[in-house]
Amino acid sequence: EEVDTNADRQPDFKRFYEDGETRREDQDKDFDGRFELVTHFDEGKPLRSEEDLDGDGDADVAVQYQDGRKTLQTEDRNLDGSVDVVTHFGDDDKPARIEEDSDGDGRRETTSFLEKGVLTRTERDRDGDGKADVVVTYSKGEMVRTEQDDDFDGLFEKRVAAGKGGAQRQEVDQNADGKTDLWITLGADGEVSRQEEDRDFDGKPDRISSYEGGTLRQLREDSKLQGCFDLEERYDGKGELTRQQVDEDGNCKIDLWSGLEGGKVKWQARDQSGSGRADVLTRYNGSGTATIQEVVGEGKRRPDKKLFINPDGSIRSQCVDPDGDGAFDIRYRIEGGVVSEGLV
């Protein structure tokens, strides 16, 4: 049987029969006079088809069928004579697994898994050892997680999870011990918004940085690696340090609070008694020199001593609240370290 579908007086479709059943169909899809697609049948159902895309006489696309359904398709996409893509089909006639040679080296290093024709996972073997070193997971056709083994030791050192609106969370194993020690969160703009680092590889972050617009805004750190955060810093929109809290004695309690402006300390509050509350407050001038210091006595809730400090660090006067009523009742003038005058 021959059919001329484009009315050019040349047959572009042929069907061959045997015992009344279709055995083969030849098709000239591009009407160039060459039948590039050949389909074989068995009991009236397709069995195998071959398509020659470049006219060299070799099949570039071959499809196998079972009970009339596609089961396997091979493709030579770059027309170099070797198969680049192998597609396995499920019972629903939709691709279930695709193996691909994406770099043209003759090795199909990328495998994609699909459910009902929708991509769910891809695996890539970059070093040819037979094990996947890049795994990408998809949900509803969109990438949600990537895992990478960049040193090809069989362990995934880097993991990237996609969040809402294009955000990402990356997990990195920096020392290749199989445990994550660096967590990076990126916003939809691709800028880092948060970074957590485990520097002693005990499984817990000991340095946490928060960013806005690519600028550091907050830092928390276990600088002594003793299991508690002993340093916290806050930064303004320009990345300049404005607040700092420090655990100086290593007891896992903050005992020094500082306020800064233009890189210079403006005030400091210190817990000298270990009560958990600041009992010494020092104020500084624009050059970073201490000018006033207030001290809260033991058992008191408000300052009962106030010192006025000279530029050289010496005390020039002192105010005292002996009865704890909140009013400084006595003021001493000091010269050369000696009280020269007391005012009541």
Short mmCIF file of N, CA, C and O in Angstrom, two decimals, residues 123-247:
data_model
loop_
_atom_site.label_atom_id
_atom_site.label_comp_id
_atom_site.label_asym_id
_atom_site.label_seq_id
_atom_site.Cartn_x
_atom_site.Cartn_y
_atom_site.Cartn_z
N GLU A 123 20.88 11.62 38.46
CA GLU A 123 22.15 11.18 39.05
C GLU A 123 23.23 11.31 37.98
O GLU A 123 23.01 10.91 36.83
N ARG A 124 24.38 11.84 38.37
CA ARG A 124 25.47 12.02 37.41
C ARG A 124 26.77 11.45 37.96
O ARG A 124 27.14 11.72 39.12
N ASP A 125 27.44 10.67 37.15
CA ASP A 125 28.74 10.08 37.51
C ASP A 125 29.81 10.80 36.69
O ASP A 125 30.05 10.48 35.55
N ARG A 126 30.48 11.78 37.32
CA ARG A 126 31.42 12.62 36.57
C ARG A 126 32.78 11.97 36.38
O ARG A 126 33.48 12.29 35.42
N ASP A 127 33.18 11.07 37.29
CA ASP A 127 34.53 10.49 37.19
C ASP A 127 34.53 9.08 36.61
O ASP A 127 35.58 8.46 36.49
N GLY A 128 33.35 8.57 36.25
CA GLY A 128 33.28 7.27 35.58
C GLY A 128 33.57 6.08 36.46
O GLY A 128 33.98 5.03 35.96
N ASP A 129 33.35 6.19 37.79
CA ASP A 129 33.62 5.05 38.67
C ASP A 129 32.38 4.20 38.90
O ASP A 129 32.40 3.26 39.70
N GLY A 130 31.29 4.56 38.21
CA GLY A 130 30.06 3.80 38.35
C GLY A 130 29.16 4.24 39.48
O GLY A 130 28.09 3.67 39.69
N LYS A 131 29.59 5.27 40.24
CA LYS A 131 28.80 5.78 41.36
C LYS A 131 28.42 7.24 41.10
O LYS A 131 29.24 8.02 40.62
N ALA A 132 27.19 7.57 41.43
CA ALA A 132 26.72 8.95 41.24
C ALA A 132 27.44 9.88 42.20
O ALA A 132 27.55 9.60 43.39
N ASP A 133 27.95 11.00 41.70
CA ASP A 133 28.57 12.00 42.57
C ASP A 133 27.82 13.32 42.54
O ASP A 133 28.20 14.25 43.25
N VAL A 134 26.77 13.42 41.74
CA VAL A 134 25.85 14.55 41.79
C VAL A 134 24.43 13.98 41.72
O VAL A 134 24.09 13.26 40.78
N VAL A 135 23.62 14.27 42.72
CA VAL A 135 22.24 13.82 42.74
C VAL A 135 21.34 15.03 42.93
O VAL A 135 21.53 15.81 43.86
N VAL A 136 20.40 15.21 42.02
CA VAL A 136 19.46 16.33 42.09
C VAL A 136 18.05 15.77 42.24
O VAL A 136 17.63 14.91 41.47
N THR A 137 17.33 16.25 43.25
CA THR A 137 15.97 15.80 43.51
C THR A 137 14.99 16.89 43.12
O THR A 137 15.23 18.08 43.36
N TYR A 138 13.87 16.48 42.52
CA TYR A 138 12.86 17.42 42.03
C TYR A 138 11.50 17.11 42.67
O TYR A 138 11.22 15.98 43.06
N SER A 139 10.69 18.13 42.79
CA SER A 139 9.31 17.98 43.24
C SER A 139 8.42 18.78 42.30
O SER A 139 8.66 19.98 42.09
N LYS A 140 7.46 18.12 41.72
CA LYS A 140 6.57 18.75 40.75
C LYS A 140 7.36 19.39 39.61
O LYS A 140 7.00 20.45 39.10
N GLY A 141 8.45 18.73 39.25
CA GLY A 141 9.26 19.20 38.14
C GLY A 141 10.25 20.28 38.48
O GLY A 141 11.02 20.71 37.62
N GLU A 142 10.29 20.74 39.74
CA GLU A 142 11.20 21.80 40.14
C GLU A 142 12.27 21.25 41.09
O GLU A 142 11.98 20.42 41.95
N MET A 143 13.49 21.73 40.92
CA MET A 143 14.61 21.26 41.75
C MET A 143 14.40 21.67 43.21
O MET A 143 14.08 22.82 43.50
N VAL A 144 14.56 20.71 44.12
CA VAL A 144 14.42 21.00 45.54
C VAL A 144 15.68 20.67 46.33
O VAL A 144 15.88 21.20 47.43
N ARG A 145 16.55 19.81 45.79
CA ARG A 145 17.75 19.43 46.55
C ARG A 145 18.84 18.92 45.61
O ARG A 145 18.56 18.20 44.66
N THR A 146 20.08 19.33 45.89
CA THR A 146 21.24 18.85 45.14
C THR A 146 22.28 18.33 46.12
O THR A 146 22.54 18.96 47.16
N GLU A 147 22.88 17.19 45.81
CA GLU A 147 23.95 16.61 46.62
C GLU A 147 25.16 16.39 45.72
O GLU A 147 25.02 15.89 44.60
N GLN A 148 26.36 16.78 46.21
CA GLN A 148 27.57 16.68 45.40
C GLN A 148 28.71 16.02 46.17
O GLN A 148 28.96 16.35 47.34
N ASP A 149 29.39 15.08 45.50
CA ASP A 149 30.61 14.46 46.01
C ASP A 149 31.75 14.97 45.12
O ASP A 149 32.07 14.38 44.11
N ASP A 150 32.35 16.09 45.51
CA ASP A 150 33.33 16.75 44.63
C ASP A 150 34.71 16.14 44.69
O ASP A 150 35.53 16.38 43.81
N ASP A 151 35.02 15.36 45.73
CA ASP A 151 36.33 14.71 45.77
C ASP A 151 36.23 13.21 45.43
O ASP A 151 37.21 12.48 45.55
N PHE A 152 35.03 12.78 45.03
CA PHE A 152 34.80 11.42 44.52
C PHE A 152 35.24 10.33 45.50
O PHE A 152 35.81 9.32 45.11
N ASP A 153 34.96 10.57 46.80
CA ASP A 153 35.30 9.56 47.80
C ASP A 153 34.10 8.74 48.23
O ASP A 153 34.17 7.93 49.14
N GLY A 154 32.96 8.97 47.55
CA GLY A 154 31.75 8.24 47.88
C GLY A 154 30.87 8.91 48.91
O GLY A 154 29.79 8.41 49.23
N LEU A 155 31.31 10.08 49.44
CA LEU A 155 30.53 10.83 50.42
C LEU A 155 30.12 12.17 49.82
O LEU A 155 30.93 12.83 49.17
N PHE A 156 28.89 12.57 50.05
CA PHE A 156 28.41 13.85 49.54
C PHE A 156 28.85 14.96 50.50
O PHE A 156 28.39 15.02 51.64
N GLU A 157 29.75 15.83 50.02
CA GLU A 157 30.26 16.91 50.86
C GLU A 157 29.39 18.16 50.81
O GLU A 157 29.46 18.99 51.70
N LYS A 158 28.57 18.29 49.79
CA LYS A 158 27.78 19.51 49.63
C LYS A 158 26.35 19.14 49.30
O LYS A 158 26.09 18.30 48.45
N ARG A 159 25.42 19.78 50.00
CA ARG A 159 24.00 19.60 49.76
C ARG A 159 23.34 20.96 49.65
O ARG A 159 23.63 21.85 50.43
N VAL A 160 22.48 21.11 48.67
CA VAL A 160 21.77 22.37 48.45
C VAL A 160 20.28 22.07 48.40
O VAL A 160 19.84 21.25 47.59
N ALA A 161 19.52 22.72 49.28
CA ALA A 161 18.07 22.55 49.30
C ALA A 161 17.42 23.85 48.85
O ALA A 161 17.80 24.94 49.29
N ALA A 162 16.46 23.75 47.95
CA ALA A 162 15.76 24.93 47.44
C ALA A 162 14.57 25.23 48.34
O ALA A 162 13.81 24.32 48.73
N GLY A 163 14.40 26.50 48.69
CA GLY A 163 13.27 26.92 49.51
C GLY A 163 12.25 27.69 48.70
O GLY A 163 12.29 27.72 47.47
N LYS A 164 11.34 28.31 49.39
CA LYS A 164 10.28 29.06 48.72
C LYS A 164 10.83 30.33 48.07
O LYS A 164 11.74 30.95 48.59
N GLY A 165 10.25 30.69 46.96
CA GLY A 165 10.62 31.93 46.29
C GLY A 165 12.03 31.97 45.74
O GLY A 165 12.58 33.03 45.51
N GLY A 166 12.65 30.80 45.55
CA GLY A 166 14.01 30.78 45.00
C GLY A 166 15.10 30.77 46.03
O GLY A 166 16.29 30.80 45.68
N ALA A 167 14.75 30.72 47.33
CA ALA A 167 15.76 30.65 48.38
C ALA A 167 16.45 29.29 48.35
O ALA A 167 15.92 28.32 47.82
N GLN A 168 17.64 29.23 48.94
CA GLN A 168 18.41 27.98 48.97
C GLN A 168 19.06 27.80 50.33
O GLN A 168 19.37 28.77 51.02
N ARG A 169 19.25 26.53 50.68
CA ARG A 169 20.04 26.21 51.87
C ARG A 169 21.10 25.20 51.45
O ARG A 169 20.76 24.12 50.94
N GLN A 170 22.35 25.54 51.70
CA GLN A 170 23.46 24.67 51.32
C GLN A 170 24.04 24.02 52.57
O GLN A 170 24.16 24.66 53.61
N GLU A 171 24.40 22.75 52.43
CA GLU A 171 25.07 22.02 53.50
C GLU A 171 26.38 21.48 52.95
O GLU A 171 26.40 20.83 51.91
N VAL A 172 27.48 21.77 53.64
CA VAL A 172 28.81 21.40 53.14
C VAL A 172 29.57 20.63 54.20
O VAL A 172 29.55 20.98 55.39
N ASP A 173 30.23 19.55 53.78
CA ASP A 173 31.13 18.78 54.64
C ASP A 173 32.55 19.17 54.26
O ASP A 173 33.12 18.65 53.31
N GLN A 174 33.14 20.10 55.00
CA GLN A 174 34.43 20.67 54.62
C GLN A 174 35.61 19.72 54.87
O GLN A 174 36.61 19.78 54.16
N ASN A 175 35.51 18.84 55.87
CA ASN A 175 36.63 17.96 56.20
C ASN A 175 36.40 16.52 55.76
O ASN A 175 37.16 15.62 56.12
N ALA A 176 35.33 16.29 54.96
CA ALA A 176 35.05 14.97 54.37
C ALA A 176 34.94 13.87 55.41
O ALA A 176 35.42 12.75 55.21
N ASP A 177 34.30 14.17 56.57
CA ASP A 177 34.09 13.13 57.58
C ASP A 177 32.68 12.56 57.53
O ASP A 177 32.29 11.77 58.38
N GLY A 178 31.92 12.99 56.51
CA GLY A 178 30.56 12.49 56.35
C GLY A 178 29.52 13.28 57.09
O GLY A 178 28.33 12.95 57.04
N LYS A 179 29.94 14.35 57.81
CA LYS A 179 29.00 15.17 58.57
C LYS A 179 29.06 16.62 58.08
O LYS A 179 30.13 17.14 57.77
N THR A 180 27.91 17.25 58.05
CA THR A 180 27.84 18.65 57.62
C THR A 180 28.48 19.55 58.66
O THR A 180 28.23 19.41 59.86
N ASP A 181 29.33 20.48 58.21
CA ASP A 181 29.94 21.44 59.14
C ASP A 181 29.82 22.88 58.65
O ASP A 181 30.35 23.78 59.26
N LEU A 182 29.10 23.08 57.56
CA LEU A 182 28.85 24.44 57.07
C LEU A 182 27.46 24.48 56.47
O LEU A 182 27.13 23.70 55.58
N TRP A 183 26.64 25.41 56.98
CA TRP A 183 25.28 25.59 56.48
C TRP A 183 25.16 27.01 55.94
O TRP A 183 25.49 27.98 56.65
N ILE A 184 24.69 27.16 54.72
CA ILE A 184 24.58 28.48 54.10
C ILE A 184 23.15 28.64 53.56
O ILE A 184 22.66 27.79 52.82
N THR A 185 22.50 29.72 53.95
CA THR A 185 21.16 30.02 53.46
C THR A 185 21.25 31.22 52.52
O THR A 185 21.84 32.25 52.87
N LEU A 186 20.68 31.08 51.33
CA LEU A 186 20.67 32.15 50.34
C LEU A 186 19.24 32.58 50.07
O LEU A 186 18.32 31.74 50.01
N GLY A 187 19.04 33.88 49.91
CA GLY A 187 17.72 34.39 49.58
C GLY A 187 17.42 34.23 48.10
O GLY A 187 18.24 33.75 47.32
N ALA A 188 16.22 34.66 47.71
CA ALA A 188 15.81 34.55 46.31
C ALA A 188 16.71 35.37 45.39
O ALA A 188 16.80 35.08 44.19
N ASP A 189 17.40 36.39 45.94
CA ASP A 189 18.30 37.21 45.14
C ASP A 189 19.68 36.59 44.99
O ASP A 189 20.55 37.16 44.34
N GLY A 190 19.89 35.41 45.59
CA GLY A 190 21.19 34.75 45.49
C GLY A 190 22.19 35.21 46.53
O GLY A 190 23.29 34.68 46.60
N GLU A 191 21.81 36.20 47.37
CA GLU A 191 22.71 36.70 48.40
C GLU A 191 22.63 35.81 49.65
O GLU A 191 21.57 35.30 50.00
N VAL A 192 23.76 35.63 50.32
CA VAL A 192 23.79 34.86 51.56
C VAL A 192 23.01 35.62 52.63
O VAL A 192 23.25 36.81 52.87
N SER A 193 22.07 34.96 53.30
CA SER A 193 21.32 35.58 54.39
C SER A 193 21.73 35.04 55.75
O SER A 193 21.56 35.71 56.77
N ARG A 194 22.28 33.82 55.76
CA ARG A 194 22.70 33.21 57.03
C ARG A 194 23.77 32.16 56.75
O ARG A 194 23.69 31.43 55.76
N GLN A 195 24.74 32.10 57.64
CA GLN A 195 25.79 31.09 57.51
C GLN A 195 26.12 30.54 58.89
O GLN A 195 26.33 31.30 59.84
N GLU A 196 26.14 29.21 59.00
CA GLU A 196 26.48 28.55 60.26
C GLU A 196 27.69 27.65 60.01
O GLU A 196 27.73 26.93 59.01
N GLU A 197 28.65 27.69 60.91
CA GLU A 197 29.88 26.92 60.72
C GLU A 197 30.23 26.15 61.99
O GLU A 197 30.16 26.69 63.09
N ASP A 198 30.58 24.87 61.79
CA ASP A 198 31.05 24.03 62.88
C ASP A 198 32.56 23.87 62.70
O ASP A 198 33.03 23.02 61.96
N ARG A 199 33.32 24.70 63.41
CA ARG A 199 34.77 24.74 63.19
C ARG A 199 35.53 23.62 63.88
O ARG A 199 36.64 23.28 63.47
N ASP A 200 34.96 23.04 64.94
CA ASP A 200 35.66 21.94 65.62
C ASP A 200 35.05 20.58 65.26
O ASP A 200 35.42 19.57 65.86
N PHE A 201 34.10 20.59 64.30
CA PHE A 201 33.54 19.35 63.74
C PHE A 201 32.93 18.44 64.80
O PHE A 201 33.10 17.22 64.77
N ASP A 202 32.20 19.06 65.74
CA ASP A 202 31.51 18.25 66.76
C ASP A 202 30.03 18.09 66.43
O ASP A 202 29.27 17.57 67.25
N GLY A 203 29.63 18.56 65.26
CA GLY A 203 28.24 18.42 64.82
C GLY A 203 27.35 19.59 65.19
O GLY A 203 26.17 19.60 64.84
N LYS A 204 27.90 20.61 65.90
CA LYS A 204 27.10 21.76 66.33
C LYS A 204 27.74 23.05 65.81
O LYS A 204 28.96 23.22 65.90
N PRO A 205 26.93 23.98 65.28
CA PRO A 205 27.49 25.25 64.81
C PRO A 205 28.09 26.04 65.97
O PRO A 205 27.52 26.10 67.06
N ASP A 206 29.25 26.63 65.75
CA ASP A 206 29.86 27.48 66.77
C ASP A 206 30.13 28.89 66.24
O ASP A 206 30.71 29.71 66.94
N ARG A 207 29.68 29.15 65.03
CA ARG A 207 29.77 30.50 64.47
C ARG A 207 28.57 30.71 63.56
O ARG A 207 28.40 29.97 62.59
N ILE A 208 27.73 31.68 63.87
CA ILE A 208 26.52 31.95 63.10
C ILE A 208 26.54 33.41 62.66
O ILE A 208 26.66 34.32 63.48
N SER A 209 26.44 33.61 61.34
CA SER A 209 26.46 34.96 60.78
C SER A 209 25.15 35.21 60.04
O SER A 209 24.68 34.34 59.30
N SER A 210 24.57 36.39 60.23
CA SER A 210 23.34 36.78 59.52
C SER A 210 23.63 38.00 58.66
O SER A 210 24.37 38.92 59.08
N TYR A 211 23.05 38.01 57.45
CA TYR A 211 23.33 39.07 56.48
C TYR A 211 22.03 39.67 55.95
O TYR A 211 20.98 39.01 55.92
N GLU A 212 22.12 40.90 55.52
CA GLU A 212 21.03 41.57 54.81
C GLU A 212 21.63 42.30 53.61
O GLU A 212 22.55 43.11 53.78
N GLY A 213 21.15 41.95 52.43
CA GLY A 213 21.69 42.59 51.22
C GLY A 213 23.16 42.35 51.03
O GLY A 213 23.87 43.19 50.48
N GLY A 214 23.65 41.20 51.50
CA GLY A 214 25.07 40.87 51.37
C GLY A 214 25.95 41.49 52.43
O GLY A 214 27.17 41.29 52.42
N THR A 215 25.36 42.24 53.38
CA THR A 215 26.12 42.91 54.44
C THR A 215 25.92 42.19 55.77
O THR A 215 24.79 41.87 56.14
N LEU A 216 26.99 41.94 56.49
CA LEU A 216 26.91 41.29 57.79
C LEU A 216 26.14 42.17 58.77
O LEU A 216 26.44 43.35 58.93
N ARG A 217 25.09 41.59 59.43
CA ARG A 217 24.30 42.34 60.39
C ARG A 217 24.41 41.78 61.80
O ARG A 217 24.25 42.52 62.77
N GLN A 218 24.67 40.47 61.93
CA GLN A 218 24.78 39.88 63.27
C GLN A 218 25.74 38.70 63.24
O GLN A 218 25.78 37.93 62.27
N LEU A 219 26.50 38.57 64.32
CA LEU A 219 27.45 37.46 64.47
C LEU A 219 27.36 36.90 65.87
O LEU A 219 27.37 37.65 66.85
N ARG A 220 27.23 35.57 65.95
CA ARG A 220 27.30 34.87 67.24
C ARG A 220 28.39 33.82 67.12
O ARG A 220 28.45 33.08 66.14
N GLU A 221 29.26 33.75 68.12
CA GLU A 221 30.42 32.87 67.98
C GLU A 221 30.80 32.24 69.33
O GLU A 221 30.75 32.90 70.38
N ASP A 222 31.15 30.97 69.25
CA ASP A 222 31.78 30.28 70.39
C ASP A 222 33.28 30.33 70.10
O ASP A 222 33.86 29.40 69.58
N SER A 223 33.88 31.44 70.47
CA SER A 223 35.27 31.69 70.09
C SER A 223 36.25 30.77 70.80
O SER A 223 37.33 30.48 70.29
N LYS A 224 35.87 30.29 71.99
CA LYS A 224 36.74 29.40 72.75
C LYS A 224 36.43 27.94 72.48
O LYS A 224 37.09 27.05 73.04
N LEU A 225 35.39 27.67 71.66
CA LEU A 225 34.97 26.30 71.32
C LEU A 225 34.73 25.48 72.58
O LEU A 225 35.18 24.34 72.72
N GLN A 226 33.98 26.09 73.53
CA GLN A 226 33.69 25.41 74.79
C GLN A 226 32.23 25.00 74.90
O GLN A 226 31.78 24.56 75.96
N GLY A 227 31.47 25.16 73.80
CA GLY A 227 30.09 24.69 73.81
C GLY A 227 29.06 25.75 74.08
O GLY A 227 27.87 25.43 74.20
N CYS A 228 29.46 27.02 74.19
CA CYS A 228 28.50 28.11 74.38
C CYS A 228 28.99 29.34 73.62
O CYS A 228 30.18 29.54 73.41
N PHE A 229 28.04 30.17 73.21
CA PHE A 229 28.39 31.38 72.46
C PHE A 229 28.89 32.44 73.43
O PHE A 229 28.16 32.86 74.34
N ASP A 230 30.14 32.87 73.26
CA ASP A 230 30.73 33.85 74.16
C ASP A 230 30.96 35.20 73.49
O ASP A 230 31.51 36.11 74.10
N LEU A 231 30.52 35.33 72.25
CA LEU A 231 30.67 36.60 71.53
C LEU A 231 29.44 36.82 70.66
O LEU A 231 29.02 35.93 69.92
N GLU A 232 28.85 38.00 70.77
CA GLU A 232 27.74 38.38 69.89
C GLU A 232 27.97 39.82 69.43
O GLU A 232 28.26 40.70 70.25
N GLU A 233 27.85 40.02 68.12
CA GLU A 233 28.07 41.35 67.55
C GLU A 233 26.92 41.72 66.63
O GLU A 233 26.38 40.86 65.93
N ARG A 234 26.58 43.00 66.62
CA ARG A 234 25.56 43.52 65.71
C ARG A 234 26.17 44.65 64.88
O ARG A 234 26.97 45.44 65.38
N TYR A 235 25.76 44.69 63.62
CA TYR A 235 26.31 45.65 62.67
C TYR A 235 25.19 46.47 62.04
O TYR A 235 24.04 46.01 61.94
N ASP A 236 25.53 47.68 61.61
CA ASP A 236 24.53 48.51 60.94
C ASP A 236 24.48 48.17 59.45
O ASP A 236 25.16 47.25 58.98
N GLY A 237 23.65 48.90 58.71
CA GLY A 237 23.47 48.62 57.29
C GLY A 237 24.71 48.79 56.45
O GLY A 237 24.78 48.30 55.31
N LYS A 238 25.72 49.48 57.00
CA LYS A 238 26.98 49.68 56.28
C LYS A 238 28.03 48.64 56.66
O LYS A 238 29.16 48.68 56.17
N GLY A 239 27.65 47.73 57.56
CA GLY A 239 28.60 46.70 57.99
C GLY A 239 29.51 47.14 59.11
O GLY A 239 30.49 46.45 59.40
N GLU A 240 29.18 48.27 59.79
CA GLU A 240 30.02 48.73 60.90
C GLU A 240 29.48 48.19 62.22
O GLU A 240 28.28 48.16 62.45
N LEU A 241 30.39 47.77 63.08
CA LEU A 241 30.03 47.20 64.36
C LEU A 241 29.39 48.26 65.26
O LEU A 241 29.95 49.34 65.45
N THR A 242 28.20 47.94 65.84
CA THR A 242 27.50 48.89 66.71
C THR A 242 27.29 48.35 68.12
O THR A 242 27.20 49.11 69.07
N ARG A 243 27.16 47.03 68.27
CA ARG A 243 26.96 46.42 69.59
C ARG A 243 27.81 45.17 69.70
O ARG A 243 28.00 44.44 68.75
N GLN A 244 28.29 44.92 70.92
CA GLN A 244 29.10 43.73 71.15
C GLN A 244 28.85 43.21 72.56
O GLN A 244 28.77 43.99 73.51
N GLN A 245 28.72 41.87 72.68
CA GLN A 245 28.60 41.22 73.98
C GLN A 245 29.67 40.13 74.06
O GLN A 245 29.84 39.36 73.11
N VAL A 246 30.37 40.06 75.20
CA VAL A 246 31.50 39.14 75.32
C VAL A 246 31.45 38.43 76.67
O VAL A 246 31.12 39.04 77.69
N ASP A 247 31.77 37.13 76.65
CA ASP A 247 32.00 36.37 77.88
C ASP A 247 33.51 36.33 78.07
O ASP A 247 34.21 35.54 77.44
#
